[in-house]
Amino acid sequence: MVIGQPLMRHEEKMIKTIPVRWLFLSAVSIWLTMGCAASITPIPASLTPLAEAPAPQDRGWWFVRFRMDRPAEETRWERDLLIAHRVASPLINAHEAAIDMWRFHRRSAEDETGHQFSFLFFTSAEVADTINQMVVDDPLVKRMLADGVIQEVITDAVDQNDHPNVGDTSDPKWSPVMQNTWPYFIMGVSRMWLGMIDQVSQERGIAVSAALGQLLVHYEQVNDAFTHIWQQEGYHALLHHLNAIYGYEALVYWETRCHRAILFFPKVPGRKPVN
């Protein structure tokens, strides 16, 4: 080392029984510590979840629900894509700075609710009121209602919020930790899903002023295209990497149809199979 040679010259010199080289090393150590302290930005101990951050009482989750029929007992999933891409996406872009979190929820079943696509967003009552009005006034929404593609649009009243915390729209059967953190995960999933719709839609091309029937055919084709991507790439791109984040630990889930607990052991290089 370059600094080692001058130290050798002072090995025999002592100041009150303390070797000069020790004093020199101590001085260098103090100088380096002070220099590092001035140049390195401390890393925060942890991120503060939105659920713990103080917020106005009128802030929370709001819903816009689009209810649709199921002709011939078949769900027309392309309608969800059309609403997400042509109705919800412009709202997100217009109010992104005021919306803390957002996500989509899709469901279809043979019950009273039937086929429903929901847009959920965490913001103030004032912004929620503006978004509600934009949905009601949207020309495409009016066309879909008039043609029976959408049966009903339901918006939350903004005079009171029943979901003021981030975890309030998560499954109540989950642990508090899962309830409060899952919305961050599903927002990322929703953003990815919407981005896939947008990218595939642009690749295929469709006129902005296209008739409603043409739009539905277009988004049916978009749905087929990225369903293929999901089937071919979803396991590795999504499930495998999610598995890796949690250390490839066995996943325990309850299969209600069989009424038995199942251990899922993902394939890990070098790990022996478990019987």
XYZ file of N, CA and C in Angstrom:
825
model
N 0.837 -1.192 0.000
C 0.000 0.000 0.000
C 0.874 1.245 0.000
N 0.429 2.273 -0.634
C 1.207 3.504 -0.731
C 1.375 4.149 0.626
N 0.329 4.122 1.449
C 0.420 4.798 2.745
C 1.194 3.965 3.756
N 1.579 2.744 3.401
C 2.276 1.895 4.361
C 3.741 2.264 4.520
N 4.383 2.789 3.492
C 5.810 3.075 3.561
C 6.150 4.186 4.551
N 5.465 5.355 4.545
C 5.812 6.369 5.539
C 5.537 5.932 6.956
N 4.576 5.039 7.169
C 4.287 4.577 8.518
C 5.461 3.776 9.078
N 6.171 3.082 8.218
C 7.293 2.272 8.668
C 8.383 3.129 9.292
N 8.522 4.352 8.873
C 9.577 5.214 9.394
C 9.307 5.630 10.832
N 8.091 5.517 11.312
C 7.743 6.012 12.643
C 7.391 4.881 13.606
N 7.752 3.674 13.283
C 7.375 2.555 14.135
C 7.989 2.668 15.524
N 9.193 3.232 15.667
C 9.871 3.250 16.952
C 9.600 4.511 17.739
N 8.943 5.529 17.136
C 8.678 6.760 17.842
C 7.409 6.624 18.676
N 7.490 7.068 19.934
C 6.350 6.950 20.836
C 6.057 8.312 21.441
N 4.806 8.646 21.656
C 4.391 9.848 22.368
C 3.512 9.387 23.524
N 4.056 9.429 24.702
C 3.358 8.962 25.896
C 2.865 7.525 25.706
N 3.775 6.663 25.242
C 3.565 5.226 25.037
C 2.583 4.901 23.905
N 2.104 5.903 23.152
C 1.187 5.649 22.035
C 1.965 5.771 20.747
N 2.072 4.732 19.937
C 2.837 4.811 18.682
C 2.285 5.887 17.768
N 3.215 6.592 17.097
C 2.810 7.653 16.175
C 1.917 7.099 15.078
N 2.187 5.857 14.626
C 1.389 5.303 13.540
C -0.073 5.138 13.959
N -0.307 4.851 15.270
C -1.684 4.721 15.736
C -2.392 6.065 15.666
N -1.632 7.122 16.084
C -2.233 8.457 16.016
C -2.563 8.837 14.580
N -1.653 8.479 13.676
C -1.864 8.808 12.271
C -3.080 8.060 11.714
N -3.153 6.759 12.058
C -4.291 5.970 11.585
C -5.602 6.476 12.164
N -5.582 6.896 13.422
C -6.784 7.427 14.063
C -7.238 8.703 13.375
N -6.253 9.571 13.057
C -6.582 10.822 12.378
C -7.172 10.554 11.006
N -6.580 9.589 10.272
C -7.105 9.238 8.952
C -8.510 8.676 9.066
N -8.720 7.832 10.082
C -10.036 7.236 10.293
C -11.101 8.287 10.555
N -10.754 9.279 11.429
C -11.701 10.358 11.743
C -11.996 11.186 10.507
N -10.930 11.459 9.730
C -11.116 12.266 8.518
C -12.025 11.555 7.517
N -11.800 10.224 7.344
C -12.631 9.465 6.412
C -14.073 9.398 6.874
N -14.251 9.228 8.197
C -15.612 9.166 8.742
C -16.355 10.459 8.507
N -15.688 11.581 8.749
C -16.320 12.877 8.554
C -16.629 13.108 7.077
N -15.707 12.676 6.210
C -15.931 12.853 4.783
C -17.095 12.031 4.296
N -17.189 10.783 4.760
C -18.293 9.919 4.358
C -19.617 10.441 4.869
N -19.615 10.937 6.114
C -20.856 11.430 6.703
C -21.401 12.606 5.920
N -20.500 13.376 5.330
C -20.945 14.555 4.598
C -21.425 14.212 3.205
N -20.996 13.044 2.656
C -21.302 12.752 1.264
C -22.346 11.664 1.073
N -22.635 10.851 2.070
C -23.584 9.749 1.932
C -24.932 10.152 2.503
N -25.999 9.961 1.706
C -27.359 10.257 2.160
C -27.887 9.078 2.951
N -28.350 9.283 4.177
C -28.871 8.171 4.981
C -30.057 7.499 4.292
N -30.153 6.181 4.405
C -31.275 5.436 3.848
C -32.394 5.395 4.878
N -33.639 5.708 4.492
C -34.746 5.661 5.451
C -34.893 4.263 6.035
N -35.240 4.208 7.306
C -35.389 2.906 7.961
C -36.506 2.100 7.322
N -37.590 2.762 6.914
C -38.704 2.062 6.289
C -39.586 3.063 5.570
N -40.438 2.535 4.686
C -41.415 3.374 4.014
C -42.660 3.463 4.876
N -43.278 4.619 4.924
C -44.499 4.785 5.699
C -45.690 4.439 4.823
N -46.418 3.369 5.146
C -47.579 3.003 4.339
C -48.596 4.131 4.302
N -49.289 4.224 3.183
C -50.307 5.259 3.043
C -51.374 5.111 4.117
N -51.628 3.870 4.540
C -52.664 3.637 5.540
C -52.340 4.309 6.865
N -51.048 4.555 7.141
C -50.650 5.165 8.405
C -50.446 6.674 8.290
N -50.446 7.185 7.054
C -50.210 8.605 6.856
C -51.466 9.398 7.190
N -51.321 10.554 7.865
C -52.500 11.358 8.178
C -53.147 11.880 6.906
N -54.460 11.881 6.847
C -55.194 12.328 5.664
C -56.495 12.974 6.086
N -57.050 13.874 5.265
C -58.346 14.479 5.585
C -59.421 13.408 5.722
N -60.427 13.698 6.516
C -61.459 12.695 6.784
C -62.258 12.328 5.540
N -62.315 13.217 4.556
C -63.098 12.911 3.364
C -62.305 12.108 2.338
N -61.059 11.779 2.649
C -60.211 11.056 1.704
C -60.372 9.558 1.913
N -60.399 8.826 0.844
C -60.544 7.382 0.956
C -60.803 6.750 -0.395
N -61.289 5.498 -0.355
C -61.594 4.752 -1.576
C -62.990 5.118 -2.076
N -63.110 5.258 -3.398
C -64.391 5.499 -4.053
C -64.526 4.509 -5.203
N -65.773 4.171 -5.536
C -66.037 3.174 -6.572
C -66.851 3.788 -7.712
N -66.525 3.363 -8.925
C -67.421 3.541 -10.066
C -67.636 2.142 -10.636
N -68.880 1.694 -10.644
C -69.202 0.330 -11.079
C -69.991 0.355 -12.387
N -69.570 -0.498 -13.303
C -70.254 -0.633 -14.589
C -70.865 -2.035 -14.641
N -72.183 -2.114 -14.626
C -72.853 -3.406 -14.638
C -73.338 -3.732 -16.049
N -73.110 -4.989 -16.451
C -73.439 -5.440 -17.800
C -74.197 -6.754 -17.746
N -74.920 -7.034 -18.809
C -75.643 -8.298 -18.858
C -74.712 -9.403 -19.350
N -75.221 -10.626 -19.351
C -74.468 -11.780 -19.822
C -75.319 -12.475 -20.877
N -75.273 -11.986 -22.114
C -76.112 -12.579 -23.159
C -75.798 -14.054 -23.356
N -76.858 -14.866 -23.399
C -76.715 -16.319 -23.566
C -75.820 -16.915 -22.482
N -75.886 -16.314 -21.261
C -75.094 -16.790 -20.121
C -73.590 -16.774 -20.413
N -73.165 -15.857 -21.269
C -71.747 -15.741 -21.612
C -71.247 -14.343 -21.269
N -70.105 -14.279 -20.635
C -69.527 -12.986 -20.255
C -68.743 -12.408 -21.429
N -69.064 -11.180 -21.781
C -68.354 -10.488 -22.850
C -67.230 -9.662 -22.221
N -66.081 -10.311 -22.019
C -64.972 -9.693 -21.298
C -64.370 -8.496 -22.017
N -64.543 -8.423 -23.342
C -63.973 -7.295 -24.081
C -64.580 -5.963 -23.654
N -65.770 -5.993 -23.073
C -66.395 -4.759 -22.591
C -65.574 -4.148 -21.459
N -65.006 -4.994 -20.608
C -64.136 -4.495 -19.535
C -62.955 -3.727 -20.114
N -62.362 -4.281 -21.172
C -61.195 -3.654 -21.789
C -61.559 -2.301 -22.382
N -62.713 -2.249 -23.047
C -63.169 -0.995 -23.649
C -63.359 0.073 -22.583
N -63.990 -0.278 -21.472
C -64.225 0.691 -20.391
C -62.903 1.123 -19.762
N -62.019 0.166 -19.504
C -60.743 0.484 -18.869
C -59.915 1.423 -19.742
N -59.850 1.125 -21.031
C -58.960 1.858 -21.927
C -59.540 3.194 -22.375
N -60.853 3.228 -22.643
C -61.438 4.435 -23.226
C -62.162 5.319 -22.212
N -62.471 4.781 -21.033
C -63.169 5.580 -20.020
C -62.279 5.836 -18.804
N -61.757 4.766 -18.189
C -60.980 4.919 -16.951
C -59.595 5.507 -17.189
N -58.917 5.078 -18.234
C -57.555 5.549 -18.473
C -57.461 7.068 -18.626
N -58.338 7.714 -19.396
C -58.288 9.187 -19.466
C -58.526 9.853 -18.111
N -59.359 9.248 -17.259
C -59.596 9.791 -15.919
C -58.330 9.707 -15.068
N -57.643 8.582 -15.161
C -56.398 8.401 -14.401
C -55.364 9.422 -14.843
N -55.234 9.603 -16.155
C -54.249 10.552 -16.680
C -54.577 11.988 -16.274
N -55.859 12.312 -16.255
C -56.268 13.686 -15.940
C -56.100 14.018 -14.462
N -56.207 13.017 -13.582
C -56.192 13.278 -12.137
C -55.087 12.502 -11.421
N -54.068 12.112 -12.148
C -53.009 11.280 -11.564
C -52.371 11.911 -10.333
N -52.163 13.222 -10.356
C -51.517 13.891 -9.227
C -52.388 13.886 -7.980
N -53.701 13.772 -8.140
C -54.624 13.845 -7.007
C -55.085 12.473 -6.533
N -54.767 11.421 -7.292
C -55.174 10.061 -6.933
C -53.980 9.337 -6.320
N -54.109 8.943 -5.068
C -53.010 8.251 -4.381
C -52.840 6.824 -4.883
N -53.964 6.129 -5.068
C -53.927 4.748 -5.524
C -55.170 4.482 -6.364
N -55.089 3.480 -7.213
C -56.253 3.070 -7.993
C -56.079 1.614 -8.401
N -57.169 1.011 -8.787
C -57.110 -0.374 -9.262
C -58.419 -0.733 -9.950
N -58.400 -1.863 -10.629
C -59.596 -2.392 -11.269
C -60.051 -3.658 -10.556
N -61.332 -3.938 -10.662
C -61.867 -5.208 -10.166
C -62.831 -5.749 -11.207
N -62.644 -7.018 -11.558
C -63.495 -7.654 -12.571
C -64.184 -8.856 -11.948
N -65.466 -9.018 -12.263
C -66.182 -10.186 -11.762
C -67.348 -10.497 -12.687
N -67.729 -11.756 -12.719
C -68.902 -12.188 -13.469
C -69.378 -13.499 -12.876
N -70.654 -13.546 -12.548
C -71.218 -14.745 -11.939
C -72.724 -14.780 -12.200
N -73.295 -15.948 -12.014
C -74.735 -16.107 -12.193
C -75.450 -15.707 -10.910
N -75.446 -14.428 -10.630
C -76.124 -13.922 -9.447
C -76.749 -12.570 -9.780
N -77.210 -11.875 -8.764
C -77.901 -10.605 -8.978
C -76.985 -9.536 -9.567
N -75.721 -9.537 -9.165
C -74.781 -8.545 -9.676
C -74.363 -8.853 -11.106
N -74.140 -10.118 -11.415
C -73.776 -10.514 -12.765
C -72.388 -10.056 -13.157
N -72.276 -9.500 -14.346
C -70.992 -9.030 -14.876
C -70.802 -7.583 -14.456
N -69.709 -7.319 -13.752
C -69.449 -5.963 -13.263
C -67.964 -5.639 -13.351
N -67.679 -4.476 -13.903
C -66.316 -3.959 -13.950
C -66.267 -2.728 -13.061
N -65.300 -2.686 -12.140
C -65.219 -1.587 -11.173
C -63.882 -0.870 -11.265
N -63.965 0.443 -11.154
C -62.786 1.298 -11.069
C -62.768 1.885 -9.668
N -61.722 1.572 -8.886
C -61.585 2.048 -7.516
C -60.426 3.033 -7.449
N -60.587 4.102 -6.694
C -59.525 5.098 -6.600
C -59.547 5.756 -5.227
N -58.356 6.065 -4.721
C -58.183 6.640 -3.388
C -57.848 8.119 -3.551
N -58.777 8.993 -3.154
C -58.583 10.423 -3.328
C -59.557 11.172 -2.425
N -59.657 12.476 -2.630
C -60.565 13.302 -1.829
C -61.981 13.236 -2.389
N -62.943 13.655 -1.590
C -64.338 13.674 -2.029
C -64.531 14.625 -3.206
N -63.803 15.721 -3.183
C -63.930 16.708 -4.262
C -63.496 16.125 -5.603
N -62.354 15.438 -5.605
C -61.867 14.821 -6.838
C -62.798 13.681 -7.253
N -63.273 12.914 -6.278
C -64.190 11.820 -6.579
C -65.463 12.341 -7.240
N -65.972 13.461 -6.773
C -67.167 14.060 -7.352
C -66.911 14.465 -8.808
N -65.729 15.017 -9.072
C -65.373 15.410 -10.433
C -65.288 14.190 -11.348
N -64.658 13.120 -10.859
C -64.532 11.897 -11.652
C -65.899 11.293 -11.927
N -66.760 11.271 -10.916
C -68.115 10.745 -11.109
C -68.841 11.489 -12.220
N -68.727 12.805 -12.191
C -69.415 13.617 -13.189
C -68.832 13.397 -14.581
N -67.522 13.223 -14.660
C -66.886 12.956 -15.952
C -67.354 11.624 -16.530
N -67.554 10.631 -15.677
C -68.053 9.334 -16.140
C -69.474 9.482 -16.677
N -70.315 10.169 -15.921
C -71.717 10.353 -16.325
C -71.808 11.108 -17.649
N -70.921 12.080 -17.857
C -70.954 12.917 -19.056
C -70.181 12.323 -20.231
N -69.477 11.217 -20.029
C -68.649 10.644 -21.083
C -69.514 10.193 -22.268
N -69.240 10.676 -23.473
C -70.050 10.298 -24.640
C -70.055 8.797 -24.910
N -68.909 8.126 -24.682
C -68.847 6.691 -24.915
C -69.711 5.940 -23.915
N -69.694 6.370 -22.668
C -70.545 5.740 -21.658
C -72.015 5.898 -22.039
N -72.377 7.070 -22.507
C -73.764 7.306 -22.930
C -74.141 6.392 -24.095
N -73.234 6.204 -25.044
C -73.487 5.314 -26.177
C -73.651 3.875 -25.714
N -72.804 3.458 -24.782
C -72.871 2.080 -24.294
C -74.154 1.838 -23.512
N -74.599 2.836 -22.763
C -75.871 2.720 -22.035
C -77.039 2.676 -23.012
N -77.000 3.528 -24.008
C -78.100 3.594 -24.977
C -78.225 2.305 -25.781
N -77.102 1.663 -26.079
C -77.106 0.437 -26.880
C -77.214 -0.825 -26.029
N -77.287 -0.677 -24.711
C -77.441 -1.831 -23.836
C -76.163 -2.586 -23.551
N -75.010 -2.050 -23.979
C -73.726 -2.693 -23.671
C -73.453 -2.586 -22.178
N -73.804 -1.452 -21.601
C -73.779 -1.258 -20.150
C -75.226 -1.144 -19.680
N -75.559 -1.863 -18.653
C -76.909 -1.807 -18.101
C -77.080 -0.676 -17.093
N -76.013 -0.428 -16.328
C -76.118 0.549 -15.245
C -74.730 1.026 -14.833
N -74.627 2.313 -14.496
C -73.402 2.881 -13.943
C -73.711 3.360 -12.528
N -72.931 2.884 -11.561
C -73.174 3.213 -10.157
C -71.958 3.956 -9.619
N -72.176 5.145 -9.074
C -71.098 5.928 -8.455
C -71.400 6.123 -6.976
N -70.360 6.291 -6.181
C -70.520 6.511 -4.740
C -70.949 7.946 -4.457
N -71.841 8.103 -3.490
C -72.165 9.442 -2.995
C -70.942 9.977 -2.264
N -70.650 11.266 -2.453
C -69.411 11.832 -1.908
C -69.615 12.599 -0.607
N -70.804 12.547 -0.047
C -71.037 13.260 1.211
C -70.450 12.510 2.400
N -70.111 11.230 2.196
C -69.514 10.437 3.268
C -68.673 9.328 2.660
N -67.512 9.077 3.261
C -66.664 8.002 2.779
C -66.624 6.875 3.803
N -66.927 5.656 3.329
C -66.953 4.494 4.216
C -65.662 3.683 4.165
N -64.696 4.122 3.368
C -63.440 3.377 3.209
C -62.251 4.336 3.310
N -62.012 4.912 4.487
C -60.966 5.935 4.623
C -59.541 5.395 4.681
N -59.371 4.087 4.891
C -58.041 3.508 5.022
C -57.697 2.653 3.811
N -56.414 2.542 3.513
C -55.967 1.811 2.333
C -56.446 0.366 2.349
N -56.455 -0.265 3.499
C -56.836 -1.672 3.570
C -58.324 -1.933 3.629
N -59.139 -0.896 3.571
C -60.578 -1.062 3.771
C -61.295 -1.794 2.644
N -60.702 -1.866 1.457
C -61.357 -2.586 0.359
C -60.704 -3.939 0.092
N -59.763 -4.331 0.946
C -59.168 -5.656 0.835
C -60.094 -6.684 1.464
N -59.800 -7.952 1.250
C -60.623 -9.020 1.816
C -60.534 -8.975 3.343
N -61.662 -8.838 4.036
C -61.626 -8.745 5.503
C -61.116 -10.010 6.189
N -61.064 -11.126 5.462
C -60.579 -12.378 6.054
C -59.053 -12.410 6.105
N -58.405 -11.497 5.387
C -56.944 -11.463 5.392
C -56.415 -10.850 6.684
N -55.130 -11.061 6.925
C -54.477 -10.439 8.065
C -54.359 -8.941 7.821
N -54.242 -8.126 8.886
C -54.072 -6.674 8.695
C -52.874 -6.327 7.819
N -51.786 -7.083 7.955
C -50.606 -6.825 7.130
C -50.941 -6.987 5.649
N -51.640 -8.068 5.320
C -51.997 -8.303 3.925
C -53.005 -7.260 3.434
N -53.981 -6.932 4.263
C -54.996 -5.945 3.877
C -54.373 -4.586 3.539
N -53.401 -4.170 4.337
C -52.825 -2.832 4.180
C -51.777 -2.732 3.080
N -51.226 -3.866 2.656
C -50.169 -3.819 1.644
C -50.617 -4.331 0.276
N -51.631 -5.168 0.241
C -52.104 -5.733 -1.027
C -52.526 -4.679 -2.052
N -53.160 -3.560 -1.654
C -53.539 -2.555 -2.660
C -52.380 -2.046 -3.500
N -51.163 -2.007 -2.938
C -50.007 -1.576 -3.709
C -49.693 -2.595 -4.808
N -49.856 -3.869 -4.472
C -49.617 -4.935 -5.442
C -50.644 -4.889 -6.571
N -51.925 -4.801 -6.216
C -52.973 -4.886 -7.237
C -53.010 -3.631 -8.099
N -52.539 -2.502 -7.572
C -52.437 -1.310 -8.415
C -51.390 -1.530 -9.503
N -50.266 -2.140 -9.140
C -49.251 -2.447 -10.141
C -49.769 -3.412 -11.188
N -50.515 -4.414 -10.748
C -51.109 -5.383 -11.676
C -52.090 -4.675 -12.608
N -52.926 -3.797 -12.050
C -53.910 -3.071 -12.857
C -53.219 -2.168 -13.873
N -52.145 -1.521 -13.445
C -51.401 -0.644 -14.359
C -50.772 -1.459 -15.492
N -50.232 -2.628 -15.158
C -49.644 -3.486 -16.180
C -50.701 -3.967 -17.160
N -51.835 -4.409 -16.640
C -52.943 -4.891 -17.478
C -53.416 -3.796 -18.426
N -53.586 -2.581 -17.905
C -54.008 -1.460 -18.736
C -52.946 -1.124 -19.778
N -51.680 -1.192 -19.395
C -50.605 -0.938 -20.338
C -50.562 -1.959 -21.462
N -50.866 -3.223 -21.148
C -50.917 -4.262 -22.176
C -52.049 -3.987 -23.153
N -53.204 -3.575 -22.619
C -54.339 -3.229 -23.487
C -53.942 -2.107 -24.434
N -53.323 -1.075 -23.879
C -52.949 0.086 -24.674
C -51.950 -0.282 -25.764
N -50.953 -1.087 -25.417
C -49.915 -1.429 -26.380
C -50.462 -2.302 -27.506
N -51.238 -3.326 -27.145
C -51.805 -4.215 -28.169
C -52.806 -3.457 -29.032
N -53.583 -2.564 -28.409
C -54.562 -1.778 -29.157
C -53.870 -0.875 -30.183
N -52.777 -0.240 -29.782
C -52.054 0.623 -30.705
C -51.434 -0.175 -31.850
N -50.938 -1.364 -31.545
C -50.345 -2.194 -32.583
C -51.376 -2.590 -33.634
N -52.597 -2.846 -33.192
C -53.647 -3.262 -34.126
C -54.292 -2.071 -34.820
N -54.393 -0.949 -34.115
C -54.930 0.269 -34.709
C -56.450 0.277 -34.801
N -57.044 1.377 -34.372
C -58.491 1.577 -34.448
C -58.759 3.077 -34.424
N -59.659 3.531 -35.238
C -59.968 4.956 -35.299
C -60.627 5.413 -34.007
N -60.272 6.620 -33.572
C -60.846 7.173 -32.348
C -62.356 7.314 -32.478
N -62.812 7.642 -33.673
C -64.244 7.871 -33.910
C -64.969 6.622 -34.388
N -64.390 5.447 -34.167
C -64.999 4.204 -34.638
C -66.354 3.981 -33.973
N -67.222 3.304 -34.690
C -68.540 2.984 -34.150
C -68.395 2.018 -32.976
N -69.407 1.982 -32.119
C -69.346 1.143 -30.919
C -69.151 -0.322 -31.283
N -69.829 -0.785 -32.312
C -69.667 -2.172 -32.734
C -68.251 -2.482 -33.157
N -67.619 -1.546 -33.863
C -66.232 -1.723 -34.276
C -65.293 -1.743 -33.077
N -65.580 -0.895 -32.099
C -64.758 -0.870 -30.887
C -64.836 -2.203 -30.146
N -66.028 -2.761 -30.064
C -66.189 -4.028 -29.352
C -65.445 -5.157 -30.058
N -65.507 -5.176 -31.387
C -64.758 -6.184 -32.144
C -63.260 -5.994 -31.935
N -62.821 -4.739 -31.953
C -61.402 -4.431 -31.753
C -60.917 -4.930 -30.401
N -61.661 -4.639 -29.337
C -61.208 -5.028 -28.000
C -61.387 -6.514 -27.739
N -62.251 -7.159 -28.495
C -62.315 -8.618 -28.426
C -61.029 -9.213 -28.988
N -60.533 -8.625 -30.066
C -59.263 -9.073 -30.652
C -58.085 -8.755 -29.724
N -58.121 -7.595 -29.097
C -57.079 -7.234 -28.130
C -57.076 -8.221 -26.973
N -58.258 -8.569 -26.492
C -58.381 -9.523 -25.385
C -57.799 -10.877 -25.771
N -58.087 -11.333 -26.978
C -57.548 -12.617 -27.447
C -56.018 -12.562 -27.521
N -55.496 -11.416 -27.993
C -54.047 -11.282 -28.169
C -53.312 -11.335 -26.849
N -53.749 -10.556 -25.839
C -52.949 -10.585 -24.616
C -53.349 -11.722 -23.674
N -54.488 -12.389 -23.968
C -54.758 -13.649 -23.268
C -53.722 -14.684 -23.669
N -53.350 -14.661 -24.940
C -52.296 -15.565 -25.418
C -50.966 -15.240 -24.722
N -50.667 -13.955 -24.576
C -49.431 -13.551 -23.881
C -49.465 -14.047 -22.435
N -50.592 -13.880 -21.776
C -50.752 -14.333 -20.393
C -50.539 -15.840 -20.283
N -51.132 -16.599 -21.197
C -51.038 -18.055 -21.136
C -49.623 -18.552 -21.419
N -48.910 -17.857 -22.305
C -47.577 -18.302 -22.689
C -46.480 -17.772 -21.763
N -46.661 -16.579 -21.232
C -45.594 -15.925 -20.483
C -45.934 -15.612 -19.027
N -47.197 -15.744 -18.665
C -47.624 -15.343 -17.331
C -46.960 -16.116 -16.203
N -46.721 -17.420 -16.412
C -46.149 -18.206 -15.320
C -44.773 -17.677 -14.933
N -43.895 -17.527 -15.915
C -42.532 -17.099 -15.584
C -42.472 -15.612 -15.249
N -43.117 -14.782 -16.085
C -43.019 -13.329 -15.894
C -43.684 -12.866 -14.607
N -44.762 -13.512 -14.208
C -45.518 -13.048 -13.037
C -45.437 -14.027 -11.870
N -45.935 -15.246 -12.050
C -46.018 -16.176 -10.919
C -44.638 -16.605 -10.421
N -43.743 -16.923 -11.340
C -42.402 -17.350 -10.931
C -41.679 -16.240 -10.163
N -41.734 -15.013 -10.684
C -41.005 -13.922 -10.039
C -41.671 -13.491 -8.732
N -42.972 -13.625 -8.643
C -43.646 -13.379 -7.365
C -43.198 -14.429 -6.348
N -43.101 -15.660 -6.815
C -42.611 -16.756 -5.992
C -41.208 -16.464 -5.470
N -40.358 -15.944 -6.347
C -38.967 -15.669 -5.979
C -38.885 -14.605 -4.905
N -39.731 -13.569 -5.007
C -39.732 -12.493 -4.017
C -39.997 -13.051 -2.619
N -40.839 -14.073 -2.530
C -41.177 -14.660 -1.235
C -40.317 -15.880 -0.913
N -39.166 -16.001 -1.586
C -38.175 -16.999 -1.202
C -38.532 -18.428 -1.535
N -39.409 -18.650 -2.493
C -39.786 -19.990 -2.937
C -40.352 -20.854 -1.805
N -40.934 -20.208 -0.807
C -41.517 -20.987 0.288
C -42.833 -21.636 -0.161
N -43.160 -22.745 0.472
C -44.390 -23.458 0.125
C -45.602 -22.570 0.377
N -46.557 -22.633 -0.539
C -47.777 -21.850 -0.430
C -48.918 -22.762 0.007
N -49.575 -22.437 1.111
C -50.684 -23.237 1.623
C -51.992 -22.568 1.220
N -52.870 -23.298 0.559
C -54.170 -22.720 0.209
C -55.252 -23.760 0.412
N -56.483 -23.258 0.518
C -57.616 -24.131 0.816
C -58.480 -24.264 -0.417
N -58.624 -25.471 -0.909
C -59.451 -25.735 -2.076
C -60.859 -26.083 -1.589
N -61.796 -25.154 -1.751
C -63.130 -25.334 -1.180
C -63.900 -26.470 -1.837
N -63.617 -26.762 -3.085
C -64.354 -27.829 -3.762
C -63.983 -29.200 -3.217
N -62.709 -29.350 -2.826
C -62.244 -30.641 -2.322
C -62.195 -30.681 -0.797
N -62.266 -29.471 -0.182
C -62.196 -29.374 1.279
C -60.925 -30.008 1.835
N -59.827 -29.610 1.252
C -58.558 -30.127 1.753
C -57.484 -29.063 1.593
N -56.534 -29.079 2.492
C -55.419 -28.136 2.417
C -54.355 -28.700 1.488
N -53.768 -27.846 0.708
C -52.770 -28.277 -0.266
C -51.507 -27.452 -0.083
N -50.372 -28.115 -0.138
C -49.089 -27.415 -0.106
C -48.573 -27.317 -1.530
N -48.277 -26.098 -1.961
C -47.732 -25.885 -3.296
C -46.240 -25.625 -3.161
N -45.442 -26.521 -3.724
C -44.001 -26.375 -3.680
C -43.510 -25.988 -5.065
N -43.116 -24.742 -5.272
C -42.625 -24.335 -6.580
C -41.318 -25.019 -6.922
N -41.067 -25.151 -8.202
C -39.827 -25.777 -8.645
C -38.658 -24.822 -8.437
N -37.680 -25.267 -7.679
C -36.502 -24.451 -7.398
C -35.268 -25.251 -7.792
N -34.372 -24.646 -8.571
C -33.148 -25.370 -8.955
C -32.395 -25.870 -7.736
N -32.075 -27.172 -7.731
C -31.288 -27.748 -6.648
C -32.105 -28.260 -5.489
N -33.414 -27.984 -5.462
C -34.238 -28.461 -4.361
C -34.866 -29.796 -4.731
N -34.802 -30.763 -3.819
C -35.373 -32.062 -4.064
C -36.894 -31.990 -3.982
N -37.591 -32.769 -4.814
C -39.053 -32.748 -4.763
C -39.564 -33.258 -3.421
N -40.699 -32.689 -2.971
C -41.291 -33.083 -1.709
C -42.508 -33.937 -1.967
N -42.573 -35.109 -1.370
C -43.708 -36.012 -1.562
C -44.849 -35.662 -0.625
